[in-house]
PDB file of C-alpha atoms and ligand atoms in Angstrom:
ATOM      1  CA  UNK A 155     169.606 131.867  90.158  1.00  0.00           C
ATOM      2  CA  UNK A 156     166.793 133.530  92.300  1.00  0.00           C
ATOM      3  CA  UNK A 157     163.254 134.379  90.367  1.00  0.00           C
ATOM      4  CA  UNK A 158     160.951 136.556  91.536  1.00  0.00           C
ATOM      5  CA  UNK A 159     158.417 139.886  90.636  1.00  0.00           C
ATOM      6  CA  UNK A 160     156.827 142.217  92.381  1.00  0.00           C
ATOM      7  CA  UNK A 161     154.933 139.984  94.333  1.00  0.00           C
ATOM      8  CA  UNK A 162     157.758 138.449  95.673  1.00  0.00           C
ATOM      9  CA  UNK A 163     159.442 135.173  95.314  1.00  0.00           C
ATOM     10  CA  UNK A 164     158.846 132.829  92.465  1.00  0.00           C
ATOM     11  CA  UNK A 165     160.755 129.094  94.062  1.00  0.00           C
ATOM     12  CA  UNK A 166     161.729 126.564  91.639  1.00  0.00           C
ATOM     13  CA  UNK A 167     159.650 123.622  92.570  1.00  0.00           C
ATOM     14  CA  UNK A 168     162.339 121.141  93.106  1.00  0.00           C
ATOM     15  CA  UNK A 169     163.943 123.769  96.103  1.00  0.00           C
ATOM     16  CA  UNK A 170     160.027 124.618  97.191  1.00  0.00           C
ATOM     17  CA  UNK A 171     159.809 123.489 100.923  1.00  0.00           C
ATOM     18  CA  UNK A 172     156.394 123.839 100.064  1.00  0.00           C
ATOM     19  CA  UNK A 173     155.292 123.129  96.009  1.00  0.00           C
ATOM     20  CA  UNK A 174     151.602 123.513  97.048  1.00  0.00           C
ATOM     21  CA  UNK A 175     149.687 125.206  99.370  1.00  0.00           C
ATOM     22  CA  UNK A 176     146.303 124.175  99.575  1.00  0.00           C
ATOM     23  CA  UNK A 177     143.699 127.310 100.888  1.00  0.00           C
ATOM     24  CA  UNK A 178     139.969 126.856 101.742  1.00  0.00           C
ATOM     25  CA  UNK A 179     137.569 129.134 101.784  1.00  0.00           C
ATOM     26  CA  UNK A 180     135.526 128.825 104.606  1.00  0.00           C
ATOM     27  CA  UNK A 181     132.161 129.697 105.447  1.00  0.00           C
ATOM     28  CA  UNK A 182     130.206 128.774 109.364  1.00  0.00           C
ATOM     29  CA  UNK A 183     128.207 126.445 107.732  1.00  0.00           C
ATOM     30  CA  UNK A 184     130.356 124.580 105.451  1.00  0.00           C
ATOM     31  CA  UNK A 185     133.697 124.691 107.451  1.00  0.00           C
ATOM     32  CA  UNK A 186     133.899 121.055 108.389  1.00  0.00           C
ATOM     33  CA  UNK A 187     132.994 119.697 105.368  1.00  0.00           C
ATOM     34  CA  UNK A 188     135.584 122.075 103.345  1.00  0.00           C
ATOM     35  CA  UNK A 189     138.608 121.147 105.949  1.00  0.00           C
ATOM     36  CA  UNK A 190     137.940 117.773 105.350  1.00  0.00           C
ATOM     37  CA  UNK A 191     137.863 117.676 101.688  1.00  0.00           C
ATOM     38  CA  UNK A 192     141.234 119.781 102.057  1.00  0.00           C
ATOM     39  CA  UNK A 193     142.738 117.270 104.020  1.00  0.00           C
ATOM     40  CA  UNK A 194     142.058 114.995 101.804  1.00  0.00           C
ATOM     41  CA  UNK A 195     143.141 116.471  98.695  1.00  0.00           C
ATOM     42  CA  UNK A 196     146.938 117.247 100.752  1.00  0.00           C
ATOM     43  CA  UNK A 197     146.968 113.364 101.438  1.00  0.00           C
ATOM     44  CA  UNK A 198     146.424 112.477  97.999  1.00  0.00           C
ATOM     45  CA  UNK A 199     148.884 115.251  96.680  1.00  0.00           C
ATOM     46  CA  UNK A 200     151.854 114.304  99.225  1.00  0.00           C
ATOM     47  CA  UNK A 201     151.301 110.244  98.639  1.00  0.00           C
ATOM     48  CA  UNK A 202     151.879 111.974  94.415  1.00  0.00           C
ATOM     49  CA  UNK A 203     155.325 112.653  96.028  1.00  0.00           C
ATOM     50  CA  UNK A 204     154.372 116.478  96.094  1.00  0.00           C
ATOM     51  CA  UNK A 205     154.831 118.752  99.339  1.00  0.00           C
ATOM     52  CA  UNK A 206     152.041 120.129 100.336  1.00  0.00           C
ATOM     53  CA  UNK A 207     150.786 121.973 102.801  1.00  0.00           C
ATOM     54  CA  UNK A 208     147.280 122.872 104.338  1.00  0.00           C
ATOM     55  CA  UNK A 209     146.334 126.253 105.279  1.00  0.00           C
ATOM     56  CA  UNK A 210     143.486 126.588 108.035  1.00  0.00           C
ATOM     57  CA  UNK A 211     144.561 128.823 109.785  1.00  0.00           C
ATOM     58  CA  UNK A 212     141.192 130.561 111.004  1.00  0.00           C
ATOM     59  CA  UNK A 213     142.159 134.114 111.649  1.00  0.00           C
ATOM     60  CA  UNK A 214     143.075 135.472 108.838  1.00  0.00           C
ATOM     61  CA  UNK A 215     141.169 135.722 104.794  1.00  0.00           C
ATOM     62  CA  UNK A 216     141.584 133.602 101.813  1.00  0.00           C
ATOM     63  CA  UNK A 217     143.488 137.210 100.395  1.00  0.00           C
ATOM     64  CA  UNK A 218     145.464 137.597 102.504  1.00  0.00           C
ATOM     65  CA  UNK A 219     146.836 134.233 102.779  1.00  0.00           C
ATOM     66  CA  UNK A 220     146.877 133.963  98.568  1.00  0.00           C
ATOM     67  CA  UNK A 221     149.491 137.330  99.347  1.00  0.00           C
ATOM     68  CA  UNK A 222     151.365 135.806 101.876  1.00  0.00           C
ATOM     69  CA  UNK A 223     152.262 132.079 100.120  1.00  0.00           C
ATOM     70  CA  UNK A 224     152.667 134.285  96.920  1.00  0.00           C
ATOM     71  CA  UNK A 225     155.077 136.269  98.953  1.00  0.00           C
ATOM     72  CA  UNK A 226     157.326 133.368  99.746  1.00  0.00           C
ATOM     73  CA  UNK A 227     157.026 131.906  96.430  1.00  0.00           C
ATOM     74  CA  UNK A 228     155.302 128.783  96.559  1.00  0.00           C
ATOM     75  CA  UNK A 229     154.869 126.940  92.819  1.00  0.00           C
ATOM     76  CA  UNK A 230     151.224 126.160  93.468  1.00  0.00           C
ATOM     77  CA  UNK A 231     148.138 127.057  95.041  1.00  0.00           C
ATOM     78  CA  UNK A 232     144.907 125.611  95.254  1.00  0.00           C
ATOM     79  CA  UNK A 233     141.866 126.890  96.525  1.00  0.00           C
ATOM     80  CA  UNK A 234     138.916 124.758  97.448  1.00  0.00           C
ATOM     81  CA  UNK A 235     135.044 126.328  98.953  1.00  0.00           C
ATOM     82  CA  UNK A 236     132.228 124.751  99.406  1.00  0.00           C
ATOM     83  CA  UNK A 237     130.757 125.299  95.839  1.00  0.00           C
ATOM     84  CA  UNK A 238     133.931 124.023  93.666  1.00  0.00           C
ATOM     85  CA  UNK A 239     133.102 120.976  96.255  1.00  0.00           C
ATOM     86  CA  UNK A 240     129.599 120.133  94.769  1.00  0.00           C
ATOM     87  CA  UNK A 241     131.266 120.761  91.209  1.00  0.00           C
ATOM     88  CA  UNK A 242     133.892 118.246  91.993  1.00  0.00           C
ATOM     89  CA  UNK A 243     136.261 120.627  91.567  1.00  0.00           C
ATOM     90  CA  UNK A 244     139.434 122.724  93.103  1.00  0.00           C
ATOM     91  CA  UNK A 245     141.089 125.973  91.452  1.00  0.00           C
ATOM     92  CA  UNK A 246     144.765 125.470  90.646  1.00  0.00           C
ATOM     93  CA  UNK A 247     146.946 128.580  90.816  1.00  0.00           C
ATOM     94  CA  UNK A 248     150.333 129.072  88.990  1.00  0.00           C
ATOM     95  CA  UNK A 249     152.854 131.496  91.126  1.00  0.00           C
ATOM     96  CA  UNK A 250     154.838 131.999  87.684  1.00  0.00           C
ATOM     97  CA  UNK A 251     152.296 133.029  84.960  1.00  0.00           C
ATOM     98  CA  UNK A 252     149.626 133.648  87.614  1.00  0.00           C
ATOM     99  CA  UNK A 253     147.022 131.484  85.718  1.00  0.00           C
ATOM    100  CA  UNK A 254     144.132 130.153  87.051  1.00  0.00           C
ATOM    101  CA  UNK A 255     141.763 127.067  86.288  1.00  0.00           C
ATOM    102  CA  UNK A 256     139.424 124.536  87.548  1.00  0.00           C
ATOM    103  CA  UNK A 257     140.665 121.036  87.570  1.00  0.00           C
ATOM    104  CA  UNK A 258     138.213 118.346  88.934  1.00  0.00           C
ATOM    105  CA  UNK A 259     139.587 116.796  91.954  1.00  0.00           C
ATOM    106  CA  UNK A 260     140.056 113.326  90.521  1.00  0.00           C
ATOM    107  CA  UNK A 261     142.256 114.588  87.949  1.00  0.00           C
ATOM    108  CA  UNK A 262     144.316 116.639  90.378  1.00  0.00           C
ATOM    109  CA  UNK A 263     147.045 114.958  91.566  1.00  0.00           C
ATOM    110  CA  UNK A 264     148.215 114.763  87.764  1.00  0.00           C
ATOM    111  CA  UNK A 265     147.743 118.093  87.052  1.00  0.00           C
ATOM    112  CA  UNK A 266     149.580 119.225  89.636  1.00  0.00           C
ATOM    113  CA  UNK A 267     152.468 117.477  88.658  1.00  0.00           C
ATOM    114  CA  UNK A 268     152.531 118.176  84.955  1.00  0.00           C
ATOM    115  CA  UNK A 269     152.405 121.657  86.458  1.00  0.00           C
ATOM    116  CA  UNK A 270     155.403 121.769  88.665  1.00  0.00           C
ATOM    117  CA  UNK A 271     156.817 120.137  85.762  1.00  0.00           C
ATOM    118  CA  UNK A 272     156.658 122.951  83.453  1.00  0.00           C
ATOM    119  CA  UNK A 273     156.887 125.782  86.014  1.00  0.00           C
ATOM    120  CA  UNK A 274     160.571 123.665  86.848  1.00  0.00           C
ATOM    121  CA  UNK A 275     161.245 123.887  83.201  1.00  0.00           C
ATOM    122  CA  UNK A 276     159.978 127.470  82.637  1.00  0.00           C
ATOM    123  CA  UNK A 277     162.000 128.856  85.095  1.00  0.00           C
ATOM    124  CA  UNK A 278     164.966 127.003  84.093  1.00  0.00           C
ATOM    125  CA  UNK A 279     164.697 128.852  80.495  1.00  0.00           C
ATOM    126  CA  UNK A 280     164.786 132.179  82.021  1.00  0.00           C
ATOM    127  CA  UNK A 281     168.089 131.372  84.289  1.00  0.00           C
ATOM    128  CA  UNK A 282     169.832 130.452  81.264  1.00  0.00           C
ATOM    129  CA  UNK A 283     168.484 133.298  78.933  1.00  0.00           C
ATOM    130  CA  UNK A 284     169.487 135.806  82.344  1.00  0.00           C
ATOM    131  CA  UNK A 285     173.103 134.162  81.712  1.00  0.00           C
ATOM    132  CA  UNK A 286     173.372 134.599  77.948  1.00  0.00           C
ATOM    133  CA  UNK A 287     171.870 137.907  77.660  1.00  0.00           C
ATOM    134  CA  UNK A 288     173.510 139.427  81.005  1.00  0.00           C
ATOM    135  CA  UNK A 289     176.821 137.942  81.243  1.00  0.00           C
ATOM    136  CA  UNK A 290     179.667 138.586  78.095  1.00  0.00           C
ATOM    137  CA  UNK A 291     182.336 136.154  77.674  1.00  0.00           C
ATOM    138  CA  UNK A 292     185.965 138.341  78.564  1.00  0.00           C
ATOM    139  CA  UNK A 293     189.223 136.805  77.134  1.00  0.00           C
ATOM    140  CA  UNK A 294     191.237 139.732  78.056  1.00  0.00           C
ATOM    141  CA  UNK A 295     192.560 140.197  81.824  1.00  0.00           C
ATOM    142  CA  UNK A 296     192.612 143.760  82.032  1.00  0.00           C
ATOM    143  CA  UNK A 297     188.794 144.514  80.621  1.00  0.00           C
ATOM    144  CA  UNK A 298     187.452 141.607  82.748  1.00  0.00           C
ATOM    145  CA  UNK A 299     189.438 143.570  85.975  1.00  0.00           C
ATOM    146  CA  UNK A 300     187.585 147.047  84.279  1.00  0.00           C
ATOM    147  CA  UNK A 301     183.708 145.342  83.888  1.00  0.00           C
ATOM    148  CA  UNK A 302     184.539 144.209  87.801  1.00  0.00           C
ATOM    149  CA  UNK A 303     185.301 147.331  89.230  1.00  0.00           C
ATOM    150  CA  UNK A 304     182.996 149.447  87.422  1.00  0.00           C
ATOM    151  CA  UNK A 305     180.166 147.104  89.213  1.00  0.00           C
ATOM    152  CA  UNK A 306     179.337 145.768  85.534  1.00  0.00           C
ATOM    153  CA  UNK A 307     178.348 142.794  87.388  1.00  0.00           C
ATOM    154  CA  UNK A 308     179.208 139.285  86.038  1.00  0.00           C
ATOM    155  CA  UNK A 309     181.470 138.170  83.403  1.00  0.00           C
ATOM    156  CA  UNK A 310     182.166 134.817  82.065  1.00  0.00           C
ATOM    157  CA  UNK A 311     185.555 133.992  81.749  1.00  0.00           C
ATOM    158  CA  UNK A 312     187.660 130.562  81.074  1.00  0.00           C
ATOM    159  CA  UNK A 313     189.761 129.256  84.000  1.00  0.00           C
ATOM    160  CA  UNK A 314     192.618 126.535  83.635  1.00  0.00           C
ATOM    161  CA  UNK A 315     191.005 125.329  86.914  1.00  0.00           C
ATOM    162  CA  UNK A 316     194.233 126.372  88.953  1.00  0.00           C
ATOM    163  CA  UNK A 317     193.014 127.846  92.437  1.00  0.00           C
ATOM    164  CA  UNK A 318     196.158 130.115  92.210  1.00  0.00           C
ATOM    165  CA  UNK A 319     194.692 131.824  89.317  1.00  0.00           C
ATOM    166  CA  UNK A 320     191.350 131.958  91.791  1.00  0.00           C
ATOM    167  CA  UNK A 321     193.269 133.175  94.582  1.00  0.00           C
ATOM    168  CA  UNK A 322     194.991 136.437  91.968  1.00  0.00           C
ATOM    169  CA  UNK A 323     191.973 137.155  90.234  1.00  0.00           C
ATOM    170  CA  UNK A 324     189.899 137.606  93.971  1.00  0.00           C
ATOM    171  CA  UNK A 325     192.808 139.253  95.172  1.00  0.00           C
ATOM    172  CA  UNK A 326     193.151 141.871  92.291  1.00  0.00           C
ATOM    173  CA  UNK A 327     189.948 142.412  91.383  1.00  0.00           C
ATOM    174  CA  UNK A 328     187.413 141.594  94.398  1.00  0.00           C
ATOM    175  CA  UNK A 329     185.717 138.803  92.498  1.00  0.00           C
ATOM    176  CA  UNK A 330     184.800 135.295  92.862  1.00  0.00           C
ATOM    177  CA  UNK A 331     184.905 132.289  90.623  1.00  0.00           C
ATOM    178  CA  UNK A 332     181.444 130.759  90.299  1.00  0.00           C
ATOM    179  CA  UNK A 333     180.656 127.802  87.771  1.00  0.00           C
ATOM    180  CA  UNK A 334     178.183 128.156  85.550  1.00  0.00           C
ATOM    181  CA  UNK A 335     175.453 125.810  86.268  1.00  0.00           C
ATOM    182  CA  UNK A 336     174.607 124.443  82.489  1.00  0.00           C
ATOM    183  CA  UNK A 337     177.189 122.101  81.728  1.00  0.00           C
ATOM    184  CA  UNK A 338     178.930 124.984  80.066  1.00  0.00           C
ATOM    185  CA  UNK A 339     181.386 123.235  77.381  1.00  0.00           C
ATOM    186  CA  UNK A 340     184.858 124.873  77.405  1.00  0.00           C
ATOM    187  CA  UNK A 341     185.199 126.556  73.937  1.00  0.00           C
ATOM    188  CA  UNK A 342     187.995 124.661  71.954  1.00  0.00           C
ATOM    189  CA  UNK A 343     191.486 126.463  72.536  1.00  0.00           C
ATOM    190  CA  UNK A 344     190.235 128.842  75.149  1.00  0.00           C
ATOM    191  CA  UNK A 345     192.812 129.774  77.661  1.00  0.00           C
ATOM    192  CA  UNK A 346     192.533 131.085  81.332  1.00  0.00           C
ATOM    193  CA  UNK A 347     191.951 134.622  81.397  1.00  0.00           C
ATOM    194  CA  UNK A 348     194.412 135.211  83.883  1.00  0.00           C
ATOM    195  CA  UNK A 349     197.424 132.574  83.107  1.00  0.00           C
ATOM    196  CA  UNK A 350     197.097 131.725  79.600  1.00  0.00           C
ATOM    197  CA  UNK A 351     197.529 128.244  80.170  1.00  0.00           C
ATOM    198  CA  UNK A 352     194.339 125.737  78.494  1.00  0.00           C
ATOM    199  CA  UNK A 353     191.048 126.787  79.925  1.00  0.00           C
ATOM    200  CA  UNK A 354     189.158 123.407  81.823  1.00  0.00           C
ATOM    201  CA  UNK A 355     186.224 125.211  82.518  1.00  0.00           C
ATOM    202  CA  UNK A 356     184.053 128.156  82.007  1.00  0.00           C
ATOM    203  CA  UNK A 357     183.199 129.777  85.090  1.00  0.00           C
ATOM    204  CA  UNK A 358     181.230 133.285  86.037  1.00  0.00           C
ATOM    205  CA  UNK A 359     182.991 135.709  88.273  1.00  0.00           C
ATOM    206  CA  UNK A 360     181.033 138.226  90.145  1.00  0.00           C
ATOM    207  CA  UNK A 361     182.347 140.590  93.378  1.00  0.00           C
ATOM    208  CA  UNK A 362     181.000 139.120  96.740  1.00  0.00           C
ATOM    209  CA  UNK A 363     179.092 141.804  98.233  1.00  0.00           C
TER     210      UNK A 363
HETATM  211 ZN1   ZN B 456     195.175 130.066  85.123  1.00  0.00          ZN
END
């Protein structure tokens, strides 16, 4: 299930290519010192088993690379100038709830990953309350063909598992079999929505555009 807002992509941390991008702020004077510290800090982050990735590029502004990583959807950001340096300190940025804190740098590495944790679980809430509140359960062959063709969108249907029935149902109505990625449980004495033989599984069917 893809997230996002209107800032873009929001990337489930365990797809990210990237789960935190690490963006410092750099001044003449204090360049070397922050780049180093940064380099540090993505060291420490990737030996945590976390992908990260360091941002120096010189030519463009701390905004307008917060925009772009947003943009793509990357879980985490940190930011890191030369006064959260003397404080010990980085800012850790949430792409999901768009929260910001300090964390000291020692304590880092943990925080990030309780983070990624919970954004992981977070977004995994939504995808299933997306399911139950946008897709309706269809026993009957002839409404599930109707919500199809009137571009209702999805419907969840039971399917004895029988790629003949898959084969009819795309053929008649345009719409693919997809299975619902839960561990949906078969209701008790369901039966294929297009057969009528025992349902094995539960399955979403949506039109392939
Ligand atoms: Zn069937």
């Amino acid at each position: 299930m893809a997230h996002g807002d209107d800032k873009g992509l929001v990337l489930p941390p365990k797809i990210a290519p990237v789960q935190a991008v690490i963006i410092p702020i750099l001044f003449e004077k204090t360049k070397g010192e922050v780049l180093a510290e940064a380099s540090k800090i993505q060291y420490s982050l990737e030996e945590a088993g976390i992908r990260a990735h360091l941002d120096a590029r010189d030519a463009y502004s701390p905004g307008f690379k917060f925009n772009e990583w947003e943009l793509k959807g990357v879980p985490l950001r940190i930011e890191i100038g030369p006064r959260d340096i003397k404080n010990g300190e980085v800012i850790l940025a949430r792409r999901d709830t768009g929260e910001k804190r300090n964390v000291k740098i020692t304590g880092l590495k943990n925080a990030a990953t309780i983070a990624l944790e919970s954004i992981q679980a977070s977004l995994f809430v939504k995808s299933r309350k997306f399911v139950e509140t946008h897709i309706t359960e269809v026993k009957d062959y002839a409404i599930f063909k109707k919500i199809v063709e009137d571009g209702g969108g999805f419907a969840q249907i039971s399917w004895c598992g029988d790629s003949k029935c898959e084969e009819k149902i795309k053929e008649e109505t345009g719409a693919t079999l997809r299975v619902i990625p839960f561990d949906e449980k078969v209701k008790p004495k369901s039966k294929c929505v297009y057969c009528g033989k025992d349902a094995k599984e539960s399955v979403y069917a949506a039109r392939a555009y």
